[in-house]
Coordinates of C-alpha atoms in Angstrom, one line a residue:
X1 CA -4.6 72.5 14.7
X2 CA -7.7 71.1 13.1
X3 CA -10.5 73.2 11.7
X4 CA -9.6 76.4 13.5
X5 CA -6.3 78.0 14.6
X6 CA -5.2 77.3 18.1
X7 CA -5.6 81.0 19.0
X8 CA -9.3 81.0 18.1
X9 CA -10.1 78.5 20.8
X10 CA -8.1 77.6 23.9
X11 CA -9.7 74.2 24.6
X12 CA -12.1 71.6 23.2
X13 CA -14.3 69.4 25.4
X14 CA -14.0 65.9 23.9
X15 CA -17.3 64.0 23.4
X16 CA -17.6 60.2 23.2
X17 CA -17.7 59.2 19.5
X18 CA -21.2 57.7 19.2
X19 CA -20.4 55.7 16.1
X20 CA -17.7 53.6 17.7
X21 CA -18.9 50.0 17.2
X22 CA -15.8 48.0 18.4
X23 CA -12.5 48.1 20.2
X24 CA -11.8 48.7 23.9
X25 CA -10.1 52.1 23.8
X26 CA -12.4 55.1 23.9
X27 CA -12.6 57.0 20.6
X28 CA -13.4 60.7 21.1
X29 CA -15.0 63.3 18.9
X30 CA -12.7 66.3 18.4
X31 CA -14.7 68.1 15.8
X32 CA -17.2 67.2 13.0
X33 CA -14.5 65.7 10.8
X34 CA -11.9 64.6 13.4
X35 CA -11.7 61.9 16.1
X36 CA -8.9 61.3 18.6
X37 CA -7.6 58.4 20.6
X38 CA -4.8 57.9 23.1
X39 CA -1.4 57.9 21.4
X40 CA 0.4 54.6 21.1
X41 CA 4.0 55.0 19.8
X42 CA 3.7 52.0 17.5
X43 CA 0.5 53.3 15.9
X44 CA 2.1 56.8 15.4
X45 CA 5.1 55.1 13.8
X46 CA 2.8 53.4 11.3
X47 CA 1.0 56.6 10.4
X48 CA 4.3 58.6 10.0
X49 CA 5.7 56.1 7.5
X50 CA 2.5 55.0 5.8
X51 CA 3.0 53.6 2.3
X52 CA 1.4 55.9 -0.3
X53 CA -0.7 53.0 -1.7
X54 CA -2.3 52.4 1.7
X55 CA -3.4 56.0 2.3
X56 CA -6.8 55.6 0.6
X57 CA -7.5 52.7 2.9
X58 CA -6.6 54.4 6.3
X59 CA -7.9 57.4 8.1
X60 CA -6.0 60.6 7.4
X61 CA -3.5 61.3 10.2
X62 CA -4.0 64.9 11.4
X63 CA -1.4 65.3 14.1
X64 CA -1.2 65.1 17.9
X65 CA -3.0 67.0 20.6
X66 CA -2.6 67.4 24.4
X67 CA -5.5 66.2 26.5
X68 CA -6.1 66.4 30.2
X69 CA -8.7 65.3 32.7
X70 CA -11.0 67.9 34.1
X71 CA -13.9 67.9 36.5
X72 CA -17.0 69.7 35.3
X73 CA -19.2 71.9 37.6
X74 CA -21.0 68.7 38.8
X75 CA -17.8 66.9 39.6
X76 CA -18.0 64.6 36.6
X77 CA -14.7 63.8 34.9
X78 CA -14.4 65.1 31.3
X79 CA -11.5 65.1 28.8
X80 CA -10.4 68.5 27.4
X81 CA -8.1 68.9 24.4
X82 CA -5.7 71.9 24.3
X83 CA -4.7 72.6 20.7
X84 CA -2.7 75.6 21.7
X85 CA -0.4 73.7 24.0
X86 CA 2.9 72.4 22.6
X87 CA 2.6 68.6 23.0
X88 CA 6.4 68.3 23.1
X89 CA 6.6 70.1 26.5
X90 CA 4.4 67.7 28.4
X91 CA 4.6 69.8 31.6
X92 CA 1.8 71.0 33.8
X93 CA -0.9 73.4 32.7
X94 CA 0.0 76.9 33.5
X95 CA -3.5 77.8 34.5
X96 CA -6.5 75.7 35.3
X97 CA -8.9 75.9 32.4
X98 CA -12.3 77.3 33.4
X99 CA -15.7 76.3 32.0
X100 CA -16.0 79.6 30.2
X101 CA -13.0 78.9 27.9
X102 CA -14.1 75.4 27.0
X103 CA -15.8 75.1 23.6
X104 CA -18.7 72.7 24.3
X105 CA -19.9 71.3 21.0
X106 CA -23.7 71.5 20.5
X107 CA -23.7 73.0 24.0
X108 CA -24.1 69.5 25.4
X109 CA -22.4 68.1 28.5
X110 CA -22.0 64.4 29.3
X111 CA -23.0 63.4 32.8
X112 CA -22.4 59.9 34.2
X113 CA -23.8 58.6 37.5
X114 CA -22.9 55.2 38.9
X115 CA -25.8 53.1 39.9
X116 CA -25.7 51.6 43.4
X117 CA -25.2 47.8 43.8
X118 CA -25.3 47.4 40.0
X119 CA -22.7 47.3 37.2
X120 CA -25.1 49.3 35.1
X121 CA -24.3 53.0 34.6
X122 CA -26.7 55.5 33.3
X123 CA -25.3 57.8 30.7
X124 CA -27.5 60.6 29.5
X125 CA -27.4 63.8 27.5
X126 CA -28.1 66.9 29.5
X127 CA -30.4 68.6 27.0
X128 CA -31.2 71.9 28.7
X129 CA -28.8 73.8 26.4
X130 CA -29.3 71.8 23.1
X131 CA -28.8 74.2 20.2
X132 CA -31.1 74.2 17.2
X133 CA -28.2 72.9 15.0
X134 CA -28.0 69.8 17.1
X135 CA -31.8 69.3 17.2
X136 CA -32.0 69.5 13.5
X137 CA -29.2 67.0 12.9
X138 CA -30.0 63.3 12.2
X139 CA -28.2 62.2 15.3
X140 CA -30.0 64.9 17.3
X141 CA -33.4 63.7 16.1
X142 CA -32.6 60.1 17.0
X143 CA -31.5 61.1 20.5
X144 CA -34.4 63.4 21.2
X145 CA -36.9 60.7 20.1
X146 CA -35.7 58.3 22.8
X147 CA -35.6 60.6 25.9
X148 CA -31.8 60.8 25.7
X149 CA -31.2 57.9 28.1
X150 CA -29.3 54.7 27.5
X151 CA -28.2 51.9 29.8
X152 CA -25.0 50.1 29.0
X153 CA -23.1 47.4 30.7
X154 CA -20.0 45.3 29.9
X155 CA -21.9 42.9 27.7
X156 CA -24.8 45.1 26.6
X157 CA -27.2 42.4 27.7
X158 CA -30.6 42.7 29.4
X159 CA -31.7 40.9 32.5
X160 CA -32.4 37.7 30.6
X161 CA -28.8 37.7 29.1
X162 CA -30.2 38.6 25.7
X163 CA -28.5 41.3 23.6
X164 CA -30.9 44.2 22.8
X165 CA -30.7 44.6 19.1
X166 CA -32.4 47.9 18.5
X167 CA -30.8 51.2 19.7
X168 CA -31.1 54.7 18.5
X169 CA -27.4 54.5 18.2
X170 CA -24.6 52.1 19.3
X171 CA -24.0 52.1 23.0
X172 CA -20.6 50.5 22.7
X173 CA -18.8 53.9 22.5
X174 CA -20.4 55.0 25.7
X175 CA -19.3 51.8 27.4
X176 CA -15.7 52.3 26.3
X177 CA -15.8 56.0 27.2
X178 CA -17.0 55.3 30.7
X179 CA -14.3 52.7 31.3
X180 CA -11.6 55.0 29.9
X181 CA -12.6 57.9 32.1
X182 CA -12.6 55.6 35.2
X183 CA -9.1 54.3 34.3
X184 CA -7.8 57.8 33.8
X185 CA -9.4 59.2 37.0
X186 CA -8.0 56.4 39.1
X187 CA -4.4 56.6 37.7
X188 CA -3.7 60.3 37.0
X189 CA -4.3 63.7 38.5
X190 CA -6.1 66.5 36.6
X191 CA -3.0 68.4 35.5
X192 CA -1.3 65.5 33.8
X193 CA -1.1 66.0 30.0
X194 CA -1.8 63.0 27.7
X195 CA -1.0 62.8 24.0
X196 CA -3.8 61.8 21.7
X197 CA -3.7 61.1 17.9
X198 CA -5.9 63.2 15.7
X199 CA -7.5 61.1 12.9
X200 CA -10.1 61.6 10.1
X201 CA -13.6 60.8 11.1
X202 CA -14.3 58.4 8.3
X203 CA -18.1 58.3 8.8
X204 CA -18.7 62.1 9.0
X205 CA -20.1 62.2 5.5
X206 CA -22.8 59.7 6.2
X207 CA -26.3 60.6 7.5
X208 CA -26.9 57.1 9.0
X209 CA -23.5 55.4 9.1
X210 CA -23.8 51.6 8.9
X211 CA -20.5 50.2 10.1
X212 CA -19.1 46.7 10.2
X213 CA -15.9 46.3 12.3
X214 CA -13.9 43.2 11.3
X215 CA -10.9 41.9 13.2
X216 CA -8.6 40.7 10.4
X217 CA -6.1 37.9 10.3
X218 CA -5.5 34.6 11.9
X219 CA -3.2 36.0 14.7
X220 CA -4.2 38.9 17.0
X221 CA -1.4 39.3 19.5
X222 CA 1.5 41.7 18.9
X223 CA 5.1 40.8 19.2
X224 CA 5.3 42.5 22.6
X225 CA 2.5 40.5 24.1
X226 CA 3.2 38.6 27.4
X227 CA 2.9 34.9 27.4
X228 CA -0.5 35.2 29.3
X229 CA -1.8 37.7 26.7
X230 CA -0.5 35.7 23.8
X231 CA -2.3 32.5 25.1
X232 CA -5.5 34.5 25.6
X233 CA -5.5 35.8 22.1
X234 CA -4.6 32.5 20.5
X235 CA -7.6 30.9 22.4
X236 CA -10.0 33.7 21.1
X237 CA -8.8 33.0 17.5
X238 CA -9.2 29.2 17.9
X239 CA -12.7 29.6 19.3
X240 CA -13.9 32.0 16.7
X241 CA -14.0 32.5 12.9
X242 CA -10.5 34.1 13.1
X243 CA -9.0 30.6 12.8
X244 CA -11.3 29.2 10.1
X245 CA -11.9 32.4 8.0
X246 CA -9.1 34.8 9.1
X247 CA -11.8 37.3 10.0
X248 CA -14.3 37.8 12.9
X249 CA -16.9 40.4 13.7
X250 CA -15.9 42.9 16.4
X251 CA -18.9 45.2 16.2
X252 CA -21.7 46.3 13.9
X253 CA -24.4 48.9 13.5
X254 CA -26.9 48.9 10.7
X255 CA -29.7 51.4 10.2
X256 CA -33.2 49.8 10.1
X257 CA -35.4 51.9 7.8
X258 CA -38.5 50.2 9.1
X259 CA -37.9 51.3 12.7
X260 CA -35.6 54.3 12.5
X261 CA -33.2 52.6 14.9
X262 CA -29.8 51.0 14.5
X263 CA -29.5 47.3 14.9
X264 CA -26.3 46.8 17.0
X265 CA -24.0 43.8 17.7
X266 CA -20.8 43.8 19.8
X267 CA -17.6 41.8 19.9
X268 CA -19.0 39.2 22.3
X269 CA -21.7 38.4 19.7
X270 CA -19.0 38.2 17.0
X271 CA -16.8 35.8 19.0
X272 CA -19.6 33.2 19.3
X273 CA -20.4 33.0 15.6
X274 CA -19.8 29.9 13.5
X275 CA -18.7 30.4 9.9
X276 CA -22.3 30.1 8.8
X277 CA -23.3 32.6 11.5
X278 CA -20.7 34.9 10.2
X279 CA -22.2 34.7 6.7
X280 CA -25.7 35.3 8.1
X281 CA -24.5 38.4 10.0
X282 CA -22.8 39.7 6.9
X283 CA -26.2 39.5 5.1
X284 CA -27.8 41.1 8.1
X285 CA -25.3 44.0 7.8
X286 CA -26.6 44.6 4.3
X287 CA -30.3 44.4 5.2
X288 CA -32.1 47.6 6.2
X289 CA -35.2 46.0 7.7
X290 CA -37.1 46.1 4.4
X291 CA -34.7 44.6 1.8
X292 CA -31.2 43.4 1.2
X293 CA -29.0 46.2 -0.2
X294 CA -27.7 44.3 -3.2
X295 CA -26.6 47.7 -4.7
X296 CA -23.8 47.8 -2.2
X297 CA -22.3 44.4 -3.0
X298 CA -20.4 45.2 -6.2
X299 CA -18.7 48.5 -4.9
X300 CA -17.8 46.8 -1.6
X301 CA -16.3 43.8 -3.4
X302 CA -14.3 46.1 -5.8
X303 CA -12.9 48.1 -2.9
X304 CA -11.9 44.9 -1.0
X305 CA -10.2 43.6 -4.1
X306 CA -8.3 46.9 -4.4
X307 CA -7.2 46.6 -0.8
X308 CA -6.2 43.0 -1.3
X309 CA -3.9 44.0 -4.2
X310 CA -2.3 46.7 -2.0
X311 CA -1.8 44.3 1.0
X312 CA -0.1 41.7 -1.2
X313 CA 2.6 44.2 -2.1
X314 CA 3.4 45.3 1.5
X315 CA 6.4 43.2 2.4
X316 CA 7.3 42.9 6.2
X317 CA 4.0 44.4 7.4
X318 CA 2.0 42.5 10.0
X319 CA -1.3 44.1 10.9
X320 CA -1.8 42.2 14.2
X321 CA -5.1 43.1 16.0
X322 CA -6.0 45.7 13.4
X323 CA -9.6 46.1 12.2
X324 CA -11.2 46.7 8.9
X325 CA -14.3 48.9 8.7
X326 CA -16.9 48.5 5.9
X327 CA -19.1 51.6 5.8
X328 CA -22.2 52.7 3.9
X329 CA -25.0 55.2 4.4
X330 CA -28.3 53.7 5.7
X331 CA -30.1 56.5 4.0
X332 CA -30.9 55.3 0.4
X333 CA -31.3 57.2 -2.8
X334 CA -34.8 57.0 -4.1
X335 CA -33.9 54.7 -7.0
X336 CA -32.5 52.0 -4.6
X337 CA -35.6 51.6 -2.4
X338 CA -38.1 49.7 -4.6
X339 CA -38.2 46.1 -3.3
X340 CA -38.6 43.3 -5.8
X341 CA -40.6 40.1 -5.3
X342 CA -37.8 37.6 -5.2
X343 CA -37.0 36.8 -1.5
X344 CA -33.6 35.8 -0.3
X345 CA -33.1 33.0 2.3
X346 CA -32.6 35.2 5.3
X347 CA -33.6 35.1 8.9
X348 CA -35.8 38.2 8.4
X349 CA -38.6 37.2 6.1
X350 CA -39.4 40.6 4.8
X351 CA -35.9 41.2 3.5
X352 CA -36.3 41.3 -0.2
X353 CA -33.6 42.3 -2.7
X354 CA -33.2 45.8 -4.0
X355 CA -31.5 46.7 -7.2
X356 CA -30.4 50.3 -8.0
X357 CA -29.2 52.0 -11.1
X358 CA -26.4 53.7 -9.3
X359 CA -23.8 52.4 -6.9
X360 CA -24.3 53.5 -3.3
X361 CA -21.4 55.2 -1.6
X362 CA -19.4 52.7 0.3
X363 CA -16.0 52.9 2.1
X364 CA -13.5 50.4 3.4
X365 CA -10.9 51.5 5.9
X366 CA -8.2 49.8 8.0
X367 CA -7.9 51.1 11.6
X368 CA -6.1 50.3 14.9
X369 CA -2.4 49.9 14.3
X370 CA -1.1 49.7 17.9
X371 CA 0.4 46.3 17.2
X372 CA 1.3 46.7 13.5
X373 CA 5.0 46.0 12.8
X374 CA 7.1 46.5 9.7
X375 CA 10.8 46.7 8.7
X376 CA 12.2 50.1 9.8
X377 CA 9.6 50.7 12.5
X378 CA 11.0 52.3 15.7
X379 CA 9.0 49.7 17.7
X380 CA 10.0 46.8 15.6
X381 CA 10.6 43.6 17.6
X382 CA 10.7 41.0 14.8
X383 CA 11.3 41.6 11.0
X384 CA 9.0 39.5 8.8
X385 CA 9.5 38.6 5.1
X386 CA 6.7 38.9 2.5
X387 CA 3.1 40.1 3.0
X388 CA 0.7 39.4 5.9
X389 CA -0.7 36.0 4.8
X390 CA -3.2 35.8 7.7
X391 CA -4.7 39.2 6.7
X392 CA -4.8 38.1 3.0
X393 CA -6.5 34.8 4.0
X394 CA -9.2 36.8 5.8
X395 CA -9.7 39.3 2.9
X396 CA -10.0 36.5 0.4
X397 CA -12.6 34.7 2.5
X398 CA -14.6 37.9 3.0
X399 CA -14.6 38.7 -0.7
X400 CA -15.7 35.1 -1.4
X401 CA -18.6 35.3 1.1
X402 CA -19.8 38.6 -0.4
X403 CA -19.6 37.2 -3.9
X404 CA -21.8 34.3 -2.8
X405 CA -24.4 36.7 -1.3
X406 CA -24.3 38.6 -4.6
X407 CA -25.0 35.5 -6.5
X408 CA -27.8 34.6 -4.2
X409 CA -26.1 31.6 -2.7

């Protein structure tokens, strides 16, 4: 279905997507340019009737694939996608799929072992069969440098309740993956087929993807939320920058050129931020450990303004609980790396500004449409008039803050 014909491979072992910085549902890597996630009918409805003007701001929808749970030779649960199966006939698998028929990307397996008496779970790469391709990749080099072992827990905090800031890559995806596998293992048997959405991997073209995940809008609950869930989401908005700015940070990874690691923040960090803390974290997202990437500001602002123009024209759409990703490559072009003497007021003293002659590649994408509603949607509960003003409020504030950073305020 994607990349190769179904006949050329009978199954694909899904890996956790290591650049997932936010959300609670596990995002899986299907192939180099494709990720997949559990299908939600409301999200599928959005992608199937996506307005043309919005396509440049959303991942490309690539179809649906059947996925089932499978135990590997060590008894660990894994997820296997079966491109050759017709997803419409969600029956049982005709034959159990053996290890030999599974395409294991980079010849790596994921093993998870639960620690005793602790909520920590160790997740590690089994690197006995690492191929040269993987070792030579940027991610492979980062993983191999750090002994391939990472601890994650629900809050990604150390024993002193501090968030570790520096990681070779973001541990949030592994945390979501572990929880997702546990949920599936406890609820379903191995033969049950699940439908997953196939979507463009929007960071595949970046060597060191720096990603900011922003929860947009002043309201986060969908129309179908229970009273209890609705109250919970309203409280989260009131206690965070969602109410004051119409946007809050849900996750972040930014490559630090001085250490060769990613600096990572999760949604719990983002919820605690004041409006000023939000501004400082936005600056931090644009700082590579040596200087502030001022070369990124103009292209990001232009892209956000283009998105704002599109959103203003989308009558009846409400993007409740959706996220906005701002993405750039942590690997700079040579002309962008010469720091200047003028220092910006920033919590990291050695962050000086950097001006480049060319705009760096940036991207802005909307994701997560499980609670998006619009007129004509199959899952529509309420029909709204006009554009999503909560989303627009958040975008306008985001643009304003970035313009202030650009002007050195």
